[in-house]
Amino acid sequence: MTRDKKRKAAIRETQAHTGRRYTQAAREITAATEREPTGFLLSQLLTECATIAPADVDWGYDCDLAPEVFHSRLFGGAVPYGTVLELAGSLAQEGRSARLTLESMSPLEVAVVVCGKRRFQLILTQDMARELCQTPACPNDQPGWAFLHCSSHLPDCNGDALVSMTEEWAYGFKTDAGRDMERREGSAEADLLIKAATANGTYERASKALLDSLFAAPDELDDLFWSEEETLAMQHAIERERLRLHNVARSEARRLWKIFGACSTCGGRLNAYGWDPSVPPRFCSANCVPPASCPSQDSATTERLAEQRPAGRSAR
């Protein structure tokens, strides 16, 4: 179904609900998609979901394949009941008083809503809501439940935020893996975190947080196991993953050196002194790194991650 056909279907739906003429309904639809973001409470959306009767929508295909929807005044269009319930589940910790802002709305396609710094894409053709990268207007998914940004925007987080995400993800992944050491090694999510930490010069902090959370801190090993064999197996797993992460970070640093070409401050050679994990790869040395060179888009990240415990996790 083309965008134009979906727009016409939305106009006809508005006609059916309001009794207005086609041209007037068309102007309303256009205004709804171009209006400034407006806010409303989750409780208001849930009230609509619980009280408004199902709406008839011309999807342009077999209606048996489409979700059951209602005409939402807050969204200015049809929204599936199941999508609202998915969103409410994701915002369970925020409660019914959570304030939402409609960032964008494409009738009979998708809508994006914002709650605080969290962004959700509501799929209007299915009973589905998924969390997006917290960077405004970014259409990309988060790589996993503990991630606040997509892989492209992870380096924009400051060191504290990135370490918090790393610890949160690693503890959860360790719980899923159980006592299987091999499952804890070689994760793609770990690579994303390490690459982001390499880009903003916090590799050493992030890698230590990851290893300590995913396995155990060195001073805790003797207390974890009764047998020397198990302790030794854990030590070997830690060292294998430490070496692997180091190689991931060095490869990422080399890749970024090629992209940047020269020091962003002095124009000098980027790898003249070898790789320094504490220096972002766009600078040649610590002397060229300006104060607070890695801006944080999320000053409340650490606090929110400390409070957040997922009810369910995204598929990995």
PDB file of C-alpha atoms in Angstrom:
ATOM      1  CA  MET A   1       0.000   0.000   0.000  1.00  0.00           C
ATOM      2  CA  THR A   2       1.549   3.285  -1.090  1.00  0.00           C
ATOM      3  CA  ARG A   3       1.852   6.302   1.191  1.00  0.00           C
ATOM      4  CA  ASP A   4      -0.677   8.195  -0.969  1.00  0.00           C
ATOM      5  CA  LYS A   5      -3.261   5.417  -0.687  1.00  0.00           C
ATOM      6  CA  LYS A   6      -2.740   5.268   3.082  1.00  0.00           C
ATOM      7  CA  ARG A   7      -3.210   9.020   3.305  1.00  0.00           C
ATOM      8  CA  LYS A   8      -6.453   8.762   1.339  1.00  0.00           C
ATOM      9  CA  ALA A   9      -7.599   5.904   3.581  1.00  0.00           C
ATOM     10  CA  ALA A  10      -6.888   8.057   6.638  1.00  0.00           C
ATOM     11  CA  ILE A  11      -8.881  10.911   5.097  1.00  0.00           C
ATOM     12  CA  ARG A  12     -11.835   8.620   4.456  1.00  0.00           C
ATOM     13  CA  GLU A  13     -11.626   7.361   8.034  1.00  0.00           C
ATOM     14  CA  THR A  14     -11.725  10.928   9.315  1.00  0.00           C
ATOM     15  CA  GLN A  15     -14.727  11.604   7.057  1.00  0.00           C
ATOM     16  CA  ALA A  16     -16.571   8.628   8.495  1.00  0.00           C
ATOM     17  CA  HIS A  17     -15.966   9.731  12.084  1.00  0.00           C
ATOM     18  CA  THR A  18     -16.590  13.452  11.651  1.00  0.00           C
ATOM     19  CA  GLY A  19     -19.001  13.732   8.712  1.00  0.00           C
ATOM     20  CA  ARG A  20     -16.820  16.419   7.155  1.00  0.00           C
ATOM     21  CA  ARG A  21     -16.183  16.821   3.461  1.00  0.00           C
ATOM     22  CA  TYR A  22     -13.210  15.142   1.848  1.00  0.00           C
ATOM     23  CA  THR A  23     -11.247  18.374   1.331  1.00  0.00           C
ATOM     24  CA  GLN A  24     -11.841  19.501   4.912  1.00  0.00           C
ATOM     25  CA  ALA A  25     -10.813  16.107   6.269  1.00  0.00           C
ATOM     26  CA  ALA A  26      -7.708  16.224   4.071  1.00  0.00           C
ATOM     27  CA  ARG A  27      -6.705  19.582   5.575  1.00  0.00           C
ATOM     28  CA  GLU A  28      -7.143  18.152   9.063  1.00  0.00           C
ATOM     29  CA  ILE A  29      -4.959  15.148   8.276  1.00  0.00           C
ATOM     30  CA  THR A  30      -2.249  17.417   6.862  1.00  0.00           C
ATOM     31  CA  ALA A  31      -2.416  19.660   9.905  1.00  0.00           C
ATOM     32  CA  ALA A  32      -2.214  16.635  12.195  1.00  0.00           C
ATOM     33  CA  THR A  33       0.987  15.399  10.559  1.00  0.00           C
ATOM     34  CA  GLU A  34       2.609  18.857  10.486  1.00  0.00           C
ATOM     35  CA  ARG A  35       1.518  20.204  13.878  1.00  0.00           C
ATOM     36  CA  GLU A  36       3.908  20.921  16.701  1.00  0.00           C
ATOM     37  CA  PRO A  37       4.402  18.054  19.176  1.00  0.00           C
ATOM     38  CA  THR A  38       1.714  17.931  21.839  1.00  0.00           C
ATOM     39  CA  GLY A  39       1.745  16.238  25.202  1.00  0.00           C
ATOM     40  CA  PHE A  40      -0.690  13.954  26.967  1.00  0.00           C
ATOM     41  CA  LEU A  41      -0.686  11.467  29.830  1.00  0.00           C
ATOM     42  CA  LEU A  42      -0.393   7.711  29.460  1.00  0.00           C
ATOM     43  CA  SER A  43      -3.593   7.471  31.512  1.00  0.00           C
ATOM     44  CA  GLN A  44      -5.441   9.498  28.867  1.00  0.00           C
ATOM     45  CA  LEU A  45      -4.260   7.157  26.131  1.00  0.00           C
ATOM     46  CA  LEU A  46      -5.263   4.107  28.183  1.00  0.00           C
ATOM     47  CA  THR A  47      -8.682   5.629  28.783  1.00  0.00           C
ATOM     48  CA  GLU A  48      -9.156   6.018  25.046  1.00  0.00           C
ATOM     49  CA  CYS A  49      -7.991   2.461  24.517  1.00  0.00           C
ATOM     50  CA  ALA A  50     -10.473   1.141  27.101  1.00  0.00           C
ATOM     51  CA  THR A  51     -13.518   3.188  26.105  1.00  0.00           C
ATOM     52  CA  ILE A  52     -13.474   3.847  22.357  1.00  0.00           C
ATOM     53  CA  ALA A  53     -15.159   1.308  20.111  1.00  0.00           C
ATOM     54  CA  PRO A  54     -13.225  -0.339  17.277  1.00  0.00           C
ATOM     55  CA  ALA A  55     -12.952   1.702  14.078  1.00  0.00           C
ATOM     56  CA  ASP A  56     -13.389   0.529  10.506  1.00  0.00           C
ATOM     57  CA  VAL A  57     -10.307   1.261   8.429  1.00  0.00           C
ATOM     58  CA  ASP A  58      -9.673   0.679   4.743  1.00  0.00           C
ATOM     59  CA  TRP A  59      -6.244  -0.914   4.883  1.00  0.00           C
ATOM     60  CA  GLY A  60      -6.180  -1.742   1.192  1.00  0.00           C
ATOM     61  CA  TYR A  61      -5.753  -5.442   1.944  1.00  0.00           C
ATOM     62  CA  ASP A  62      -7.535  -8.279   3.761  1.00  0.00           C
ATOM     63  CA  CYS A  63      -8.833  -6.857   7.050  1.00  0.00           C
ATOM     64  CA  ASP A  64      -8.285 -10.240   8.722  1.00  0.00           C
ATOM     65  CA  LEU A  65      -4.566  -9.522   8.517  1.00  0.00           C
ATOM     66  CA  ALA A  66      -4.892  -6.096  10.162  1.00  0.00           C
ATOM     67  CA  PRO A  67      -5.013  -5.291  13.881  1.00  0.00           C
ATOM     68  CA  GLU A  68      -8.114  -4.064  15.673  1.00  0.00           C
ATOM     69  CA  VAL A  69      -7.846  -0.285  15.993  1.00  0.00           C
ATOM     70  CA  PHE A  70      -9.635   2.682  17.530  1.00  0.00           C
ATOM     71  CA  HIS A  71      -9.660   6.290  16.411  1.00  0.00           C
ATOM     72  CA  SER A  72      -7.453   8.161  18.882  1.00  0.00           C
ATOM     73  CA  ARG A  73      -8.100  11.851  19.398  1.00  0.00           C
ATOM     74  CA  LEU A  74      -4.657  12.175  20.992  1.00  0.00           C
ATOM     75  CA  PHE A  75      -2.917  10.775  17.912  1.00  0.00           C
ATOM     76  CA  GLY A  76      -5.342  12.096  15.349  1.00  0.00           C
ATOM     77  CA  GLY A  77      -5.680   8.717  13.688  1.00  0.00           C
ATOM     78  CA  ALA A  78      -6.190   4.978  14.060  1.00  0.00           C
ATOM     79  CA  VAL A  79      -4.097   3.191  16.685  1.00  0.00           C
ATOM     80  CA  PRO A  80      -4.141  -0.562  17.426  1.00  0.00           C
ATOM     81  CA  TYR A  81      -5.311  -1.543  20.908  1.00  0.00           C
ATOM     82  CA  GLY A  82      -2.421  -3.990  21.215  1.00  0.00           C
ATOM     83  CA  THR A  83       0.151  -1.335  20.336  1.00  0.00           C
ATOM     84  CA  VAL A  84      -1.092   0.892  23.177  1.00  0.00           C
ATOM     85  CA  LEU A  85      -0.880  -2.032  25.608  1.00  0.00           C
ATOM     86  CA  GLU A  86       2.670  -2.800  24.437  1.00  0.00           C
ATOM     87  CA  LEU A  87       3.634   0.811  25.077  1.00  0.00           C
ATOM     88  CA  ALA A  88       1.995   0.771  28.502  1.00  0.00           C
ATOM     89  CA  GLY A  89       3.976  -2.337  29.413  1.00  0.00           C
ATOM     90  CA  SER A  90       7.231  -0.669  28.420  1.00  0.00           C
ATOM     91  CA  LEU A  91       6.326   2.343  30.577  1.00  0.00           C
ATOM     92  CA  ALA A  92       5.100   0.336  33.568  1.00  0.00           C
ATOM     93  CA  GLN A  93       7.737   1.798  35.868  1.00  0.00           C
ATOM     94  CA  GLU A  94       6.834   5.358  34.897  1.00  0.00           C
ATOM     95  CA  GLY A  95       3.180   4.717  35.757  1.00  0.00           C
ATOM     96  CA  ARG A  96      -0.061   6.067  34.345  1.00  0.00           C
ATOM     97  CA  SER A  97       1.024   9.657  35.009  1.00  0.00           C
ATOM     98  CA  ALA A  98       3.861   9.375  32.470  1.00  0.00           C
ATOM     99  CA  ARG A  99       3.693  12.275  30.030  1.00  0.00           C
ATOM    100  CA  LEU A 100       4.002  11.452  26.341  1.00  0.00           C
ATOM    101  CA  THR A 101       4.799  13.697  23.401  1.00  0.00           C
ATOM    102  CA  LEU A 102       3.867  12.808  19.841  1.00  0.00           C
ATOM    103  CA  GLU A 103       7.065  13.314  17.865  1.00  0.00           C
ATOM    104  CA  SER A 104       5.665  12.226  14.505  1.00  0.00           C
ATOM    105  CA  MET A 105       2.620  10.536  13.042  1.00  0.00           C
ATOM    106  CA  SER A 106       2.209   8.791   9.685  1.00  0.00           C
ATOM    107  CA  PRO A 107      -1.439   7.646   9.579  1.00  0.00           C
ATOM    108  CA  LEU A 108      -1.878   3.890   9.153  1.00  0.00           C
ATOM    109  CA  GLU A 109       1.909   3.444   9.211  1.00  0.00           C
ATOM    110  CA  VAL A 110       3.908   4.413  12.308  1.00  0.00           C
ATOM    111  CA  ALA A 111       3.989   6.988  15.075  1.00  0.00           C
ATOM    112  CA  VAL A 112       6.838   8.013  17.368  1.00  0.00           C
ATOM    113  CA  VAL A 113       6.173   9.081  20.954  1.00  0.00           C
ATOM    114  CA  VAL A 114       8.606  10.407  23.535  1.00  0.00           C
ATOM    115  CA  CYS A 115       8.457   9.908  27.298  1.00  0.00           C
ATOM    116  CA  GLY A 116      11.206  11.853  29.046  1.00  0.00           C
ATOM    117  CA  LYS A 117      14.284  10.823  27.072  1.00  0.00           C
ATOM    118  CA  ARG A 118      12.845   7.512  25.911  1.00  0.00           C
ATOM    119  CA  ARG A 119      11.460   7.213  22.376  1.00  0.00           C
ATOM    120  CA  PHE A 120       9.082   4.569  21.086  1.00  0.00           C
ATOM    121  CA  GLN A 121       7.981   3.671  17.599  1.00  0.00           C
ATOM    122  CA  LEU A 122       4.355   2.543  17.515  1.00  0.00           C
ATOM    123  CA  ILE A 123       3.621   0.220  14.632  1.00  0.00           C
ATOM    124  CA  LEU A 124       0.120   1.129  13.472  1.00  0.00           C
ATOM    125  CA  THR A 125      -0.211  -1.887  11.177  1.00  0.00           C
ATOM    126  CA  GLN A 126       0.527  -4.397  13.956  1.00  0.00           C
ATOM    127  CA  ASP A 127       0.096  -4.763  17.705  1.00  0.00           C
ATOM    128  CA  MET A 128       3.658  -3.643  18.323  1.00  0.00           C
ATOM    129  CA  ALA A 129       5.709  -0.921  20.019  1.00  0.00           C
ATOM    130  CA  ARG A 130       9.496  -0.874  20.094  1.00  0.00           C
ATOM    131  CA  GLU A 131      11.975   1.390  21.828  1.00  0.00           C
ATOM    132  CA  LEU A 132      14.146   3.569  19.627  1.00  0.00           C
ATOM    133  CA  CYS A 133      17.504   5.248  20.100  1.00  0.00           C
ATOM    134  CA  GLN A 134      17.119   8.182  22.486  1.00  0.00           C
ATOM    135  CA  THR A 135      18.806  10.574  20.061  1.00  0.00           C
ATOM    136  CA  PRO A 136      16.028  12.869  18.751  1.00  0.00           C
ATOM    137  CA  ALA A 137      14.727  11.976  15.272  1.00  0.00           C
ATOM    138  CA  CYS A 138      16.925   8.861  15.029  1.00  0.00           C
ATOM    139  CA  PRO A 139      14.937   6.013  13.425  1.00  0.00           C
ATOM    140  CA  ASN A 140      17.226   3.218  14.614  1.00  0.00           C
ATOM    141  CA  ASP A 141      16.491   0.551  17.220  1.00  0.00           C
ATOM    142  CA  GLN A 142      18.427   0.112  20.409  1.00  0.00           C
ATOM    143  CA  PRO A 143      20.735  -2.936  20.131  1.00  0.00           C
ATOM    144  CA  GLY A 144      19.401  -4.403  23.384  1.00  0.00           C
ATOM    145  CA  TRP A 145      17.292  -3.686  26.453  1.00  0.00           C
ATOM    146  CA  ALA A 146      20.092  -1.988  28.415  1.00  0.00           C
ATOM    147  CA  PHE A 147      21.149   0.277  25.543  1.00  0.00           C
ATOM    148  CA  LEU A 148      19.862   3.836  25.441  1.00  0.00           C
ATOM    149  CA  HIS A 149      21.179   4.616  21.972  1.00  0.00           C
ATOM    150  CA  CYS A 150      21.763   2.872  18.654  1.00  0.00           C
ATOM    151  CA  SER A 151      25.273   1.788  17.717  1.00  0.00           C
ATOM    152  CA  SER A 152      25.850   5.015  15.742  1.00  0.00           C
ATOM    153  CA  HIS A 153      25.031   7.249  18.717  1.00  0.00           C
ATOM    154  CA  LEU A 154      26.548   5.191  21.551  1.00  0.00           C
ATOM    155  CA  PRO A 155      29.866   7.124  21.317  1.00  0.00           C
ATOM    156  CA  ASP A 156      27.926  10.324  22.079  1.00  0.00           C
ATOM    157  CA  CYS A 157      27.310   9.097  25.633  1.00  0.00           C
ATOM    158  CA  ASN A 158      29.700  10.317  28.295  1.00  0.00           C
ATOM    159  CA  GLY A 159      31.926   7.893  30.177  1.00  0.00           C
ATOM    160  CA  ASP A 160      29.655   7.475  33.196  1.00  0.00           C
ATOM    161  CA  ALA A 161      26.623   6.727  31.046  1.00  0.00           C
ATOM    162  CA  LEU A 162      28.520   4.223  28.923  1.00  0.00           C
ATOM    163  CA  VAL A 163      29.951   2.413  31.957  1.00  0.00           C
ATOM    164  CA  SER A 164      26.473   2.231  33.521  1.00  0.00           C
ATOM    165  CA  MET A 165      25.041   0.724  30.340  1.00  0.00           C
ATOM    166  CA  THR A 166      27.939  -1.726  30.157  1.00  0.00           C
ATOM    167  CA  GLU A 167      27.431  -2.925  33.723  1.00  0.00           C
ATOM    168  CA  GLU A 168      23.669  -3.187  33.327  1.00  0.00           C
ATOM    169  CA  TRP A 169      23.938  -5.176  30.122  1.00  0.00           C
ATOM    170  CA  ALA A 170      26.719  -7.459  31.437  1.00  0.00           C
ATOM    171  CA  TYR A 171      24.877  -8.383  34.651  1.00  0.00           C
ATOM    172  CA  GLY A 172      21.777  -9.278  32.658  1.00  0.00           C
ATOM    173  CA  PHE A 173      23.726 -11.253  30.065  1.00  0.00           C
ATOM    174  CA  LYS A 174      25.561 -13.165  32.810  1.00  0.00           C
ATOM    175  CA  THR A 175      22.226 -14.130  34.363  1.00  0.00           C
ATOM    176  CA  ASP A 176      20.990 -15.461  31.026  1.00  0.00           C
ATOM    177  CA  ALA A 177      24.212 -17.380  30.370  1.00  0.00           C
ATOM    178  CA  GLY A 178      24.271 -19.026  33.794  1.00  0.00           C
ATOM    179  CA  ARG A 179      27.442 -20.992  34.517  1.00  0.00           C
ATOM    180  CA  ASP A 180      28.248 -21.466  30.839  1.00  0.00           C
ATOM    181  CA  MET A 181      31.514 -19.527  30.439  1.00  0.00           C
ATOM    182  CA  GLU A 182      31.571 -19.903  26.662  1.00  0.00           C
ATOM    183  CA  ARG A 183      28.242 -18.087  26.298  1.00  0.00           C
ATOM    184  CA  ARG A 184      29.651 -15.086  28.145  1.00  0.00           C
ATOM    185  CA  GLU A 185      32.449 -14.661  25.623  1.00  0.00           C
ATOM    186  CA  GLY A 186      32.298 -13.068  22.183  1.00  0.00           C
ATOM    187  CA  SER A 187      29.032 -11.136  22.442  1.00  0.00           C
ATOM    188  CA  ALA A 188      28.166  -8.705  19.643  1.00  0.00           C
ATOM    189  CA  GLU A 189      26.618  -6.341  22.209  1.00  0.00           C
ATOM    190  CA  ALA A 190      29.892  -6.293  24.155  1.00  0.00           C
ATOM    191  CA  ASP A 191      31.690  -5.346  20.947  1.00  0.00           C
ATOM    192  CA  LEU A 192      29.330  -2.408  20.379  1.00  0.00           C
ATOM    193  CA  LEU A 193      29.955  -1.095  23.888  1.00  0.00           C
ATOM    194  CA  ILE A 194      33.722  -1.477  23.557  1.00  0.00           C
ATOM    195  CA  LYS A 195      33.769   0.262  20.165  1.00  0.00           C
ATOM    196  CA  ALA A 196      31.781   3.164  21.596  1.00  0.00           C
ATOM    197  CA  ALA A 197      34.143   3.367  24.589  1.00  0.00           C
ATOM    198  CA  THR A 198      37.127   3.338  22.254  1.00  0.00           C
ATOM    199  CA  ALA A 199      35.666   6.217  20.262  1.00  0.00           C
ATOM    200  CA  ASN A 200      35.284   8.456  23.318  1.00  0.00           C
ATOM    201  CA  GLY A 201      38.432   7.398  25.183  1.00  0.00           C
ATOM    202  CA  THR A 202      36.837   5.367  27.979  1.00  0.00           C
ATOM    203  CA  TYR A 203      37.917   1.898  26.840  1.00  0.00           C
ATOM    204  CA  GLU A 204      39.790   1.022  30.032  1.00  0.00           C
ATOM    205  CA  ARG A 205      36.859   1.936  32.304  1.00  0.00           C
ATOM    206  CA  ALA A 206      34.292   0.218  30.104  1.00  0.00           C
ATOM    207  CA  SER A 207      36.299  -2.978  29.588  1.00  0.00           C
ATOM    208  CA  LYS A 208      36.949  -3.335  33.330  1.00  0.00           C
ATOM    209  CA  ALA A 209      33.267  -2.771  34.076  1.00  0.00           C
ATOM    210  CA  LEU A 210      32.308  -5.330  31.441  1.00  0.00           C
ATOM    211  CA  LEU A 211      34.709  -8.034  32.632  1.00  0.00           C
ATOM    212  CA  ASP A 212      33.934  -7.526  36.324  1.00  0.00           C
ATOM    213  CA  SER A 213      30.179  -7.607  35.692  1.00  0.00           C
ATOM    214  CA  LEU A 214      30.164 -10.362  33.072  1.00  0.00           C
ATOM    215  CA  PHE A 215      32.511 -12.661  35.008  1.00  0.00           C
ATOM    216  CA  ALA A 216      33.842 -11.483  38.377  1.00  0.00           C
ATOM    217  CA  ALA A 217      36.265  -8.984  39.849  1.00  0.00           C
ATOM    218  CA  PRO A 218      39.754 -10.511  40.382  1.00  0.00           C
ATOM    219  CA  ASP A 219      39.550 -10.292  44.181  1.00  0.00           C
ATOM    220  CA  GLU A 220      36.258 -12.229  44.187  1.00  0.00           C
ATOM    221  CA  LEU A 221      37.390 -15.314  42.276  1.00  0.00           C
ATOM    222  CA  ASP A 222      38.661 -17.306  45.249  1.00  0.00           C
ATOM    223  CA  ASP A 223      35.310 -16.945  47.002  1.00  0.00           C
ATOM    224  CA  LEU A 224      33.188 -18.050  44.051  1.00  0.00           C
ATOM    225  CA  PHE A 225      34.268 -21.655  43.603  1.00  0.00           C
ATOM    226  CA  TRP A 226      35.170 -24.592  45.783  1.00  0.00           C
ATOM    227  CA  SER A 227      37.517 -26.187  43.271  1.00  0.00           C
ATOM    228  CA  GLU A 228      40.715 -24.850  41.768  1.00  0.00           C
ATOM    229  CA  GLU A 229      39.627 -26.216  38.370  1.00  0.00           C
ATOM    230  CA  GLU A 230      36.542 -23.965  38.277  1.00  0.00           C
ATOM    231  CA  THR A 231      38.528 -20.963  39.448  1.00  0.00           C
ATOM    232  CA  LEU A 232      41.142 -21.590  36.766  1.00  0.00           C
ATOM    233  CA  ALA A 233      38.461 -21.996  34.091  1.00  0.00           C
ATOM    234  CA  MET A 234      36.978 -18.632  35.081  1.00  0.00           C
ATOM    235  CA  GLN A 235      40.394 -16.971  34.991  1.00  0.00           C
ATOM    236  CA  HIS A 236      41.065 -18.364  31.527  1.00  0.00           C
ATOM    237  CA  ALA A 237      37.660 -17.175  30.288  1.00  0.00           C
ATOM    238  CA  ILE A 238      38.312 -13.682  31.662  1.00  0.00           C
ATOM    239  CA  GLU A 239      41.728 -13.438  30.045  1.00  0.00           C
ATOM    240  CA  ARG A 240      40.447 -14.722  26.698  1.00  0.00           C
ATOM    241  CA  GLU A 241      37.683 -12.121  26.705  1.00  0.00           C
ATOM    242  CA  ARG A 242      40.068  -9.392  27.884  1.00  0.00           C
ATOM    243  CA  LEU A 243      42.385 -10.109  24.954  1.00  0.00           C
ATOM    244  CA  ARG A 244      39.464 -10.289  22.512  1.00  0.00           C
ATOM    245  CA  LEU A 245      38.063  -6.946  23.685  1.00  0.00           C
ATOM    246  CA  HIS A 246      41.515  -5.383  23.444  1.00  0.00           C
ATOM    247  CA  ASN A 247      41.762  -6.512  19.817  1.00  0.00           C
ATOM    248  CA  VAL A 248      38.264  -5.208  19.071  1.00  0.00           C
ATOM    249  CA  ALA A 249      39.230  -1.831  20.529  1.00  0.00           C
ATOM    250  CA  ARG A 250      42.519  -1.592  18.626  1.00  0.00           C
ATOM    251  CA  SER A 251      40.799  -2.477  15.358  1.00  0.00           C
ATOM    252  CA  GLU A 252      38.179   0.202  16.006  1.00  0.00           C
ATOM    253  CA  ALA A 253      40.879   2.769  16.816  1.00  0.00           C
ATOM    254  CA  ARG A 254      42.648   1.989  13.513  1.00  0.00           C
ATOM    255  CA  ARG A 255      39.370   2.293  11.622  1.00  0.00           C
ATOM    256  CA  LEU A 256      38.667   5.687  13.184  1.00  0.00           C
ATOM    257  CA  TRP A 257      42.201   6.926  12.494  1.00  0.00           C
ATOM    258  CA  LYS A 258      41.585   6.318   8.802  1.00  0.00           C
ATOM    259  CA  ILE A 259      38.238   8.094   8.931  1.00  0.00           C
ATOM    260  CA  PHE A 260      39.483  11.202  10.767  1.00  0.00           C
ATOM    261  CA  GLY A 261      42.796  11.356   8.907  1.00  0.00           C
ATOM    262  CA  ALA A 262      44.423  13.897  11.225  1.00  0.00           C
ATOM    263  CA  CYS A 263      44.141  15.235  14.762  1.00  0.00           C
ATOM    264  CA  SER A 264      41.039  17.367  15.188  1.00  0.00           C
ATOM    265  CA  THR A 265      42.998  19.849  17.307  1.00  0.00           C
ATOM    266  CA  CYS A 266      46.473  20.231  15.822  1.00  0.00           C
ATOM    267  CA  GLY A 267      46.176  18.421  12.498  1.00  0.00           C
ATOM    268  CA  GLY A 268      49.015  16.078  13.425  1.00  0.00           C
ATOM    269  CA  ARG A 269      49.333  12.358  12.811  1.00  0.00           C
ATOM    270  CA  LEU A 270      46.804  10.437  14.857  1.00  0.00           C
ATOM    271  CA  ASN A 271      48.798   7.302  15.685  1.00  0.00           C
ATOM    272  CA  ALA A 272      52.194   8.963  16.069  1.00  0.00           C
ATOM    273  CA  TYR A 273      52.513   7.765  19.679  1.00  0.00           C
ATOM    274  CA  GLY A 274      50.751   4.435  19.267  1.00  0.00           C
ATOM    275  CA  TRP A 275      47.331   3.650  20.653  1.00  0.00           C
ATOM    276  CA  ASP A 276      46.453   5.310  23.964  1.00  0.00           C
ATOM    277  CA  PRO A 277      43.095   3.855  25.167  1.00  0.00           C
ATOM    278  CA  SER A 278      42.358   7.001  27.177  1.00  0.00           C
ATOM    279  CA  VAL A 279      42.570   9.282  24.110  1.00  0.00           C
ATOM    280  CA  PRO A 280      39.665   9.430  21.625  1.00  0.00           C
ATOM    281  CA  PRO A 281      41.022   8.384  18.189  1.00  0.00           C
ATOM    282  CA  ARG A 282      40.262  11.793  16.680  1.00  0.00           C
ATOM    283  CA  PHE A 283      43.087  13.300  18.766  1.00  0.00           C
ATOM    284  CA  CYS A 284      46.816  12.567  18.543  1.00  0.00           C
ATOM    285  CA  SER A 285      47.528  12.803  22.277  1.00  0.00           C
ATOM    286  CA  ALA A 286      46.028  13.706  25.633  1.00  0.00           C
ATOM    287  CA  ASN A 287      47.383  17.229  25.232  1.00  0.00           C
ATOM    288  CA  CYS A 288      45.055  17.803  22.265  1.00  0.00           C
ATOM    289  CA  VAL A 289      41.911  16.523  23.994  1.00  0.00           C
ATOM    290  CA  PRO A 290      39.792  19.538  25.024  1.00  0.00           C
ATOM    291  CA  PRO A 291      37.887  19.446  28.333  1.00  0.00           C
ATOM    292  CA  ALA A 292      34.612  17.516  28.128  1.00  0.00           C
ATOM    293  CA  SER A 293      35.295  16.516  24.526  1.00  0.00           C
ATOM    294  CA  CYS A 294      32.665  13.778  24.630  1.00  0.00           C
ATOM    295  CA  PRO A 295      29.316  15.500  25.151  1.00  0.00           C
ATOM    296  CA  SER A 296      26.571  13.697  27.017  1.00  0.00           C
ATOM    297  CA  GLN A 297      23.092  13.690  25.543  1.00  0.00           C
ATOM    298  CA  ASP A 298      21.730  12.123  28.695  1.00  0.00           C
ATOM    299  CA  SER A 299      22.661  13.687  32.021  1.00  0.00           C
ATOM    300  CA  ALA A 300      20.184  11.448  33.872  1.00  0.00           C
ATOM    301  CA  THR A 301      21.376   8.211  32.239  1.00  0.00           C
ATOM    302  CA  THR A 302      23.211   6.820  35.246  1.00  0.00           C
ATOM    303  CA  GLU A 303      20.290   7.483  37.581  1.00  0.00           C
ATOM    304  CA  ARG A 304      17.740   5.965  35.211  1.00  0.00           C
ATOM    305  CA  LEU A 305      19.816   2.837  34.614  1.00  0.00           C
ATOM    306  CA  ALA A 306      20.212   2.339  38.345  1.00  0.00           C
ATOM    307  CA  GLU A 307      16.442   2.373  38.750  1.00  0.00           C
ATOM    308  CA  GLN A 308      15.547   0.475  35.578  1.00  0.00           C
ATOM    309  CA  ARG A 309      15.053  -3.268  35.718  1.00  0.00           C
ATOM    310  CA  PRO A 310      13.560  -4.762  32.574  1.00  0.00           C
ATOM    311  CA  ALA A 311      10.381  -6.805  32.747  1.00  0.00           C
ATOM    312  CA  GLY A 312      11.382  -8.466  29.476  1.00  0.00           C
ATOM    313  CA  ARG A 313      14.373  -8.124  27.230  1.00  0.00           C
ATOM    314  CA  SER A 314      14.711  -7.647  23.527  1.00  0.00           C
ATOM    315  CA  ALA A 315      15.750 -10.634  21.535  1.00  0.00           C
ATOM    316  CA  ARG A 316      19.455 -10.807  21.039  1.00  0.00           C
TER     317      ARG A 316
END
